[in-house]
Tab-separated table of C-alpha atoms in Angstrom:
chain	number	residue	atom	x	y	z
A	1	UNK	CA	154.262	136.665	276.304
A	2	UNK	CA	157.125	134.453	275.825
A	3	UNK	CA	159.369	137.110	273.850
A	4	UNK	CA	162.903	134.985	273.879
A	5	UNK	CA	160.406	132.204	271.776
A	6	UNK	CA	159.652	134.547	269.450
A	7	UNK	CA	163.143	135.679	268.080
A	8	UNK	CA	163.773	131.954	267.953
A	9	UNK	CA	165.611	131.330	264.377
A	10	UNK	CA	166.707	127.497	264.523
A	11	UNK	CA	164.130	125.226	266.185
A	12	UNK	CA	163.849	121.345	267.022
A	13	UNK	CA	160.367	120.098	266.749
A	14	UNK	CA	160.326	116.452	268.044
A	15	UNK	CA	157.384	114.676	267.926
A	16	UNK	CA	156.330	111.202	269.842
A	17	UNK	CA	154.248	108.092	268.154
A	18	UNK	CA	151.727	109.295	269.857
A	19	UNK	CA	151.372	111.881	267.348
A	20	UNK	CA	152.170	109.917	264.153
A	21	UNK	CA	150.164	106.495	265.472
A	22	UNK	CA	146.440	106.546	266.432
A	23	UNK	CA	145.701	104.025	269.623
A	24	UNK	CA	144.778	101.765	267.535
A	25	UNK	CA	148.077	101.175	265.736
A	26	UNK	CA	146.960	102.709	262.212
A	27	UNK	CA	149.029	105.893	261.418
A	28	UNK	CA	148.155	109.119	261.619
A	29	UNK	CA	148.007	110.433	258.443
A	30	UNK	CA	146.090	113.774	258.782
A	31	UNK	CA	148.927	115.249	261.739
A	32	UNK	CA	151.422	114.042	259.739
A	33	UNK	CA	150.124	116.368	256.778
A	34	UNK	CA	149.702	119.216	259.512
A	35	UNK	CA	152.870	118.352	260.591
A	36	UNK	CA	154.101	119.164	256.900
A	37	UNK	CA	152.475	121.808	256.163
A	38	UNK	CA	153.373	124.035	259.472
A	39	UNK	CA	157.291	123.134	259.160
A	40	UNK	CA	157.269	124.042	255.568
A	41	UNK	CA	155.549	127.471	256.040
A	42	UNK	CA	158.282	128.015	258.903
A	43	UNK	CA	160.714	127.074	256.840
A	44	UNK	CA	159.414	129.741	254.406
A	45	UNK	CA	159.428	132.407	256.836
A	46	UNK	CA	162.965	131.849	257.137
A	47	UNK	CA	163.527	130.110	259.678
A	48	UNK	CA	165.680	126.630	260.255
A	49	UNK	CA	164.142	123.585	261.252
A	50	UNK	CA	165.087	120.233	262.361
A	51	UNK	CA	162.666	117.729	263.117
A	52	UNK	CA	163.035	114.805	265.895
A	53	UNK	CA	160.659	111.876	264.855
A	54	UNK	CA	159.611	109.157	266.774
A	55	UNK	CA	157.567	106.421	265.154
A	56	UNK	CA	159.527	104.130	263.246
A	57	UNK	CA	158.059	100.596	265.792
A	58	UNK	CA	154.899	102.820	265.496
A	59	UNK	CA	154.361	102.404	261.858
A	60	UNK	CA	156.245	99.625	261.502
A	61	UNK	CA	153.763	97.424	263.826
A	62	UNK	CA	151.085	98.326	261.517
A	63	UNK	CA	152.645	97.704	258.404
A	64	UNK	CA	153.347	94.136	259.692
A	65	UNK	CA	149.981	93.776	261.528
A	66	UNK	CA	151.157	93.488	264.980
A	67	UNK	CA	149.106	94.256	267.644
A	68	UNK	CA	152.154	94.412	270.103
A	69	UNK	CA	155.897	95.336	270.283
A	70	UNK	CA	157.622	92.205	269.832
A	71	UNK	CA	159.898	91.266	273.076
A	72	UNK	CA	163.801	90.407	271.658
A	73	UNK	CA	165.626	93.202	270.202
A	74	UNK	CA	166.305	91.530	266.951
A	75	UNK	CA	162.402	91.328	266.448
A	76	UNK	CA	162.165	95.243	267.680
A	77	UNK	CA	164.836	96.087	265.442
A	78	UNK	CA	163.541	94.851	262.697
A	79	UNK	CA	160.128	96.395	263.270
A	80	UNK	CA	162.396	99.341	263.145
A	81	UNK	CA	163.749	98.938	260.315
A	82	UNK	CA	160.189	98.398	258.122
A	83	UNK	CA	158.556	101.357	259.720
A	84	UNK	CA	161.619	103.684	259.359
A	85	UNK	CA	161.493	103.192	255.641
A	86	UNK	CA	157.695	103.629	255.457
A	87	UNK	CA	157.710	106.683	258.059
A	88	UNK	CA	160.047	108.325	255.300
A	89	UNK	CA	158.051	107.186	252.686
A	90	UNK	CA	155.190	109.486	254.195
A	91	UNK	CA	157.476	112.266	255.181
A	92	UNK	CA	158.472	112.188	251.728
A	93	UNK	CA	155.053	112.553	249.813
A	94	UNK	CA	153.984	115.340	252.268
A	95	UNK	CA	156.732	117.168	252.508
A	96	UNK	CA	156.990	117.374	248.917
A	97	UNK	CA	153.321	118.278	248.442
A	98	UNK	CA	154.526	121.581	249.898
A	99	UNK	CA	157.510	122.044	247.814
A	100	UNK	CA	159.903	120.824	250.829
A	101	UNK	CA	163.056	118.978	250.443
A	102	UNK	CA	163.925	116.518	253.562
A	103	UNK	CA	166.900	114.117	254.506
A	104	UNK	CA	166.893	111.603	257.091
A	105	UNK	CA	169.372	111.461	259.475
A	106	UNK	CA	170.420	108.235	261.479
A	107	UNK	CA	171.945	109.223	265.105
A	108	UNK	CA	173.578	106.582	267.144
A	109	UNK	CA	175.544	107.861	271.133
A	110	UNK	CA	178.823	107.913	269.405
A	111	UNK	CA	177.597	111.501	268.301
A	112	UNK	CA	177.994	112.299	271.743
A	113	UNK	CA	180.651	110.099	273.141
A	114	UNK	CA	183.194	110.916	270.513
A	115	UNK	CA	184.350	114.650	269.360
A	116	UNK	CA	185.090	113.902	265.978
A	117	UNK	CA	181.996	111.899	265.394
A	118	UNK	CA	179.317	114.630	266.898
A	119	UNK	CA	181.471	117.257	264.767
A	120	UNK	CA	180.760	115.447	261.692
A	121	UNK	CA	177.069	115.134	262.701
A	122	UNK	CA	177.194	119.123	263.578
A	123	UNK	CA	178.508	119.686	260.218
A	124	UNK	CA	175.911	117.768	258.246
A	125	UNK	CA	173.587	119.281	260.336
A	126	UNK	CA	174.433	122.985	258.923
A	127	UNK	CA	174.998	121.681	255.542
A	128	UNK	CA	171.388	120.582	255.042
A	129	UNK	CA	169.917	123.570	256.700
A	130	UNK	CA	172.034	125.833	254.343
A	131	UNK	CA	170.772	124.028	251.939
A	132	UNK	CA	166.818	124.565	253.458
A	133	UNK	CA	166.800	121.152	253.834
A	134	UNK	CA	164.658	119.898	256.773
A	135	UNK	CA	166.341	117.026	258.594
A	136	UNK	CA	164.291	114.400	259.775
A	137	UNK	CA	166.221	113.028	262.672
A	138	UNK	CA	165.754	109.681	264.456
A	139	UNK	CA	168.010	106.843	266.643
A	140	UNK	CA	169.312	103.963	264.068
A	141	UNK	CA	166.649	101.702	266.105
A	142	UNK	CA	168.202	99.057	263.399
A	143	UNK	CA	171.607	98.695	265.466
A	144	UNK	CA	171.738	100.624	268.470
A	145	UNK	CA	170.634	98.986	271.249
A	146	UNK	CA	170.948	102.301	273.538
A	147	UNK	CA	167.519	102.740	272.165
A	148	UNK	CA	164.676	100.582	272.577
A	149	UNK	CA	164.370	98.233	276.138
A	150	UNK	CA	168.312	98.332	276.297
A	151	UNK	CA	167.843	101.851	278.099
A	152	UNK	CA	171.946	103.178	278.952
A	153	UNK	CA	172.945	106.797	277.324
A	154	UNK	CA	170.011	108.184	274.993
A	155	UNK	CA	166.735	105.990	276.379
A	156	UNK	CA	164.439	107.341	273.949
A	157	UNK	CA	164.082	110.567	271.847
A	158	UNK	CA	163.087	112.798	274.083
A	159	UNK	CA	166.850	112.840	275.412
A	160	UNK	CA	168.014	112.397	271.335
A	161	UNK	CA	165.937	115.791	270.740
A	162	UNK	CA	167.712	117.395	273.141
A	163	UNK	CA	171.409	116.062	272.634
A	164	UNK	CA	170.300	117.559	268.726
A	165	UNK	CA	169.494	120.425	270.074
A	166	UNK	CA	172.636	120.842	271.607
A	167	UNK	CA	174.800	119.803	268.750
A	168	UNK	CA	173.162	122.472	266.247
A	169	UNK	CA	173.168	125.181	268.903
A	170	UNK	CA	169.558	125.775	268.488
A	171	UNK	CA	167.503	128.498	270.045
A	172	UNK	CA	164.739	126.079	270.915
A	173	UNK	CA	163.168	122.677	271.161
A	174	UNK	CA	159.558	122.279	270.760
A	175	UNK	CA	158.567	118.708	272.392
A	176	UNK	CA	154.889	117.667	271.019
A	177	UNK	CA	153.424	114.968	273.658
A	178	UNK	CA	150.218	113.687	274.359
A	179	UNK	CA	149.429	115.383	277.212
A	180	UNK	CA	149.028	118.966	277.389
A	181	UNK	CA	152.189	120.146	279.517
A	182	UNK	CA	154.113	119.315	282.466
A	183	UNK	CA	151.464	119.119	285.800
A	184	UNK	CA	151.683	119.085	289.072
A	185	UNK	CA	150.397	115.457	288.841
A	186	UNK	CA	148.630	112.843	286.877
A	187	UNK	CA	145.746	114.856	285.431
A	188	UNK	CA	144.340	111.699	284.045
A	189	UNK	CA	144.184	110.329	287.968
A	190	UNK	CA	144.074	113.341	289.702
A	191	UNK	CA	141.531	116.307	288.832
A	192	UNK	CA	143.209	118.536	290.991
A	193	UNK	CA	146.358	118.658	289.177
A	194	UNK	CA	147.551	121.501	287.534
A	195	UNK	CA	149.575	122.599	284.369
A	196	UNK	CA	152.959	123.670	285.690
A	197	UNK	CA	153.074	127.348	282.870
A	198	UNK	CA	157.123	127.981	283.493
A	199	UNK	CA	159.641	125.709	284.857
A	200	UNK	CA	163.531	127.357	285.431
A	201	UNK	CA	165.043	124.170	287.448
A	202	UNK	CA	164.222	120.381	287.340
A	203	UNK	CA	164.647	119.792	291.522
A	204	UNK	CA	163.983	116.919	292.742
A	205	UNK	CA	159.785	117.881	293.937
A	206	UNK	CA	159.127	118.178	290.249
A	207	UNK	CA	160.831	115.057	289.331
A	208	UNK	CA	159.109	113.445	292.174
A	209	UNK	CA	155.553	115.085	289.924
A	210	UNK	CA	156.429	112.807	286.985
A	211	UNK	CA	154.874	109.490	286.046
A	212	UNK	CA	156.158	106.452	284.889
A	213	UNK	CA	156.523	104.905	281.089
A	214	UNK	CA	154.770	106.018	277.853
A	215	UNK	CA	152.505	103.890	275.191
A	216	UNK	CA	152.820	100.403	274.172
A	217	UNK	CA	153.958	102.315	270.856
A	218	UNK	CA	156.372	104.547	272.340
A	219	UNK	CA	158.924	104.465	274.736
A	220	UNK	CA	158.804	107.768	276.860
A	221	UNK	CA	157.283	108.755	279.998
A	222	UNK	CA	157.431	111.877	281.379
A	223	UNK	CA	160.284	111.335	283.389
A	224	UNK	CA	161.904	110.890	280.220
A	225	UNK	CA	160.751	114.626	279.088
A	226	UNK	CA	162.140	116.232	282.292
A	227	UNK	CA	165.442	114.472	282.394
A	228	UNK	CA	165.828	115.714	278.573
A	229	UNK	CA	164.508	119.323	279.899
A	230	UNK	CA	167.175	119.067	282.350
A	231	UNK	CA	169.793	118.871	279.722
A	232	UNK	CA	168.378	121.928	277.568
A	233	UNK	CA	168.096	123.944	280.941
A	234	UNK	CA	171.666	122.766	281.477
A	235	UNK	CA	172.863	124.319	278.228
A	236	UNK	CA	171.175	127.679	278.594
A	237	UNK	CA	168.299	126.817	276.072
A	238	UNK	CA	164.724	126.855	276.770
A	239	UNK	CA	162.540	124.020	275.862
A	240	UNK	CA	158.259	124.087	275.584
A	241	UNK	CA	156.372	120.874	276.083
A	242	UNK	CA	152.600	121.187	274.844
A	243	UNK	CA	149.816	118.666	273.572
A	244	UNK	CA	151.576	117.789	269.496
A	245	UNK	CA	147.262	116.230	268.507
A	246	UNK	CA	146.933	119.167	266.069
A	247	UNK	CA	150.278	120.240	265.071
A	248	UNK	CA	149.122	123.659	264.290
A	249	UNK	CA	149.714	124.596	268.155
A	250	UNK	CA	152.957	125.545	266.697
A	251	UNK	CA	152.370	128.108	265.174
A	252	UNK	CA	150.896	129.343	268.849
A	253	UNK	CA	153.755	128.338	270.563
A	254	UNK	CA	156.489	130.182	268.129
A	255	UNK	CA	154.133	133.598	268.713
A	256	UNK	CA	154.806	133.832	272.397
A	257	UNK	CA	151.569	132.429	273.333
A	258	UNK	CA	151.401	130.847	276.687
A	259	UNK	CA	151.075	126.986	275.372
A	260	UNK	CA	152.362	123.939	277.443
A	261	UNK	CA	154.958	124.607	280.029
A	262	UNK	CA	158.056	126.579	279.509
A	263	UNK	CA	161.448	125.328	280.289
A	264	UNK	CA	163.337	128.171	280.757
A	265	UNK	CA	166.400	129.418	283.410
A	266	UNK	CA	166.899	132.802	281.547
A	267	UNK	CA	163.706	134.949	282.975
């Protein structure tokens, strides 16, 4: 059993488009309900949740009916900025069908690269959770061009997730993938791969296990997700990677059950 998960109190649940977006570009509607639903009873046990969302070129490919991410980042930006606004739209309804208040929060690097700007962020941050708020946490895709093919400080959320988890001194991140864990190889490619359980350091032989880049909706790869475990490891907090298809592995997870792999330095 995973006891340190267990007495976890303030938790960042990120989530990739390949949770929110079917492979065929419509949106997910039935995990993003789950998705709802499992926060909201967390937030009802008392805990404090913050959730990392990708999506927003996801949803806003299908709301234009695109079959592919455009190429300029004026054209990906304003995919952005259409799906953003619908992606909220959704959180909205099913949040709310649970009794749940949300706010969106818009992160660009300067949280990071300047004190007084990740203080204010820190500070909103607590503010909504006092107020049981959930924040709903993405990269302003519409004017950062960190984000997106422009890859320099964040790359993609999976290092944003992190860098939140950081600022609001949570006990835990939660990253929900499409793949089940972290293995030993391509699983996909290679049967004889296996799901790595715990991981205490990122050396270089596991970074050397990683692949390359994610979906044609997303922007992650595993690479991504280790260099972002890296960072949690870095800041004494432990980190569990698992298969986000039916959000309701969560609930799993947050009971000590061994899900995913475990990034953890502590045991």
């Amino acid at each position: 059993m995973r006891d340190s998960i267990q007495s976890a109190k303030r938790i960042v649940i990120k989530v990739g488009t390949s949770t929110l977006v079917y492979p065929n570009g419509n949106i997910n509607l039935g995990a993003i309900n789950q998705l709802a639903f499992v926060l909201t009873d967390l937030r009802n046990q008392g805990k404090e949740v913050i959730l990392v969302s990708s999506g927003a070129i996801g949803v806003g490919l299908n709301k234009l009916k695109l079959n592919s991410r455009p190429q300029t980042i004026p054209e990906q930006q304003a995919v952005a900025a259409v799906g953003q606004a619908a992606l909220m739209d959704i959180y909205n309804q099913r949040f709310m069908t649970y009794g749940q208040q949300v706010g969106q929060v818009l992160l660009t690097r300067d949280v990071v690269v300047f004190p007084e700007s990740r203080q204010n962020v820190t500070n909103t941050f607590n503010s909504l959770l006092k107020l049981s708020v959930i924040p709903i946490v993405n990269e302003n895709d519409t004017v950062a061009i960190d984000e997106l093919d422009h890859l320099t400080k964040f790359g993609d959320n999976d290092l944003l997730s992190a860098i939140v988890t950081e600022v609001t001194t949570a006990d835990l991140l939660i990253m929900l993938s499409d793949i089940d864990g972290f293995y030993t190889a391509n699983p996909v490619k290679d049967p004889s791969a296996t799901l790595h359980s715990q991981i205490s350091e990122i050396s270089d032989e596991i970074m050397a296990q990683a692949g390359g880049s994610g979906t044609k909706f997303g922007t992650g790869g595993m690479r991504s997700k280790l260099n972002a475990a890296k960072r949690i490891l870095a800041n004494h907090k432990q980190m569990v990677l698992a298969n986000g298809h039916d959000p309701l592995i969560i609930c799993g997870i947050l009971k000590g059950h061994d899900i995913g792999t475990w990034f953890n330095a502590n045991n």
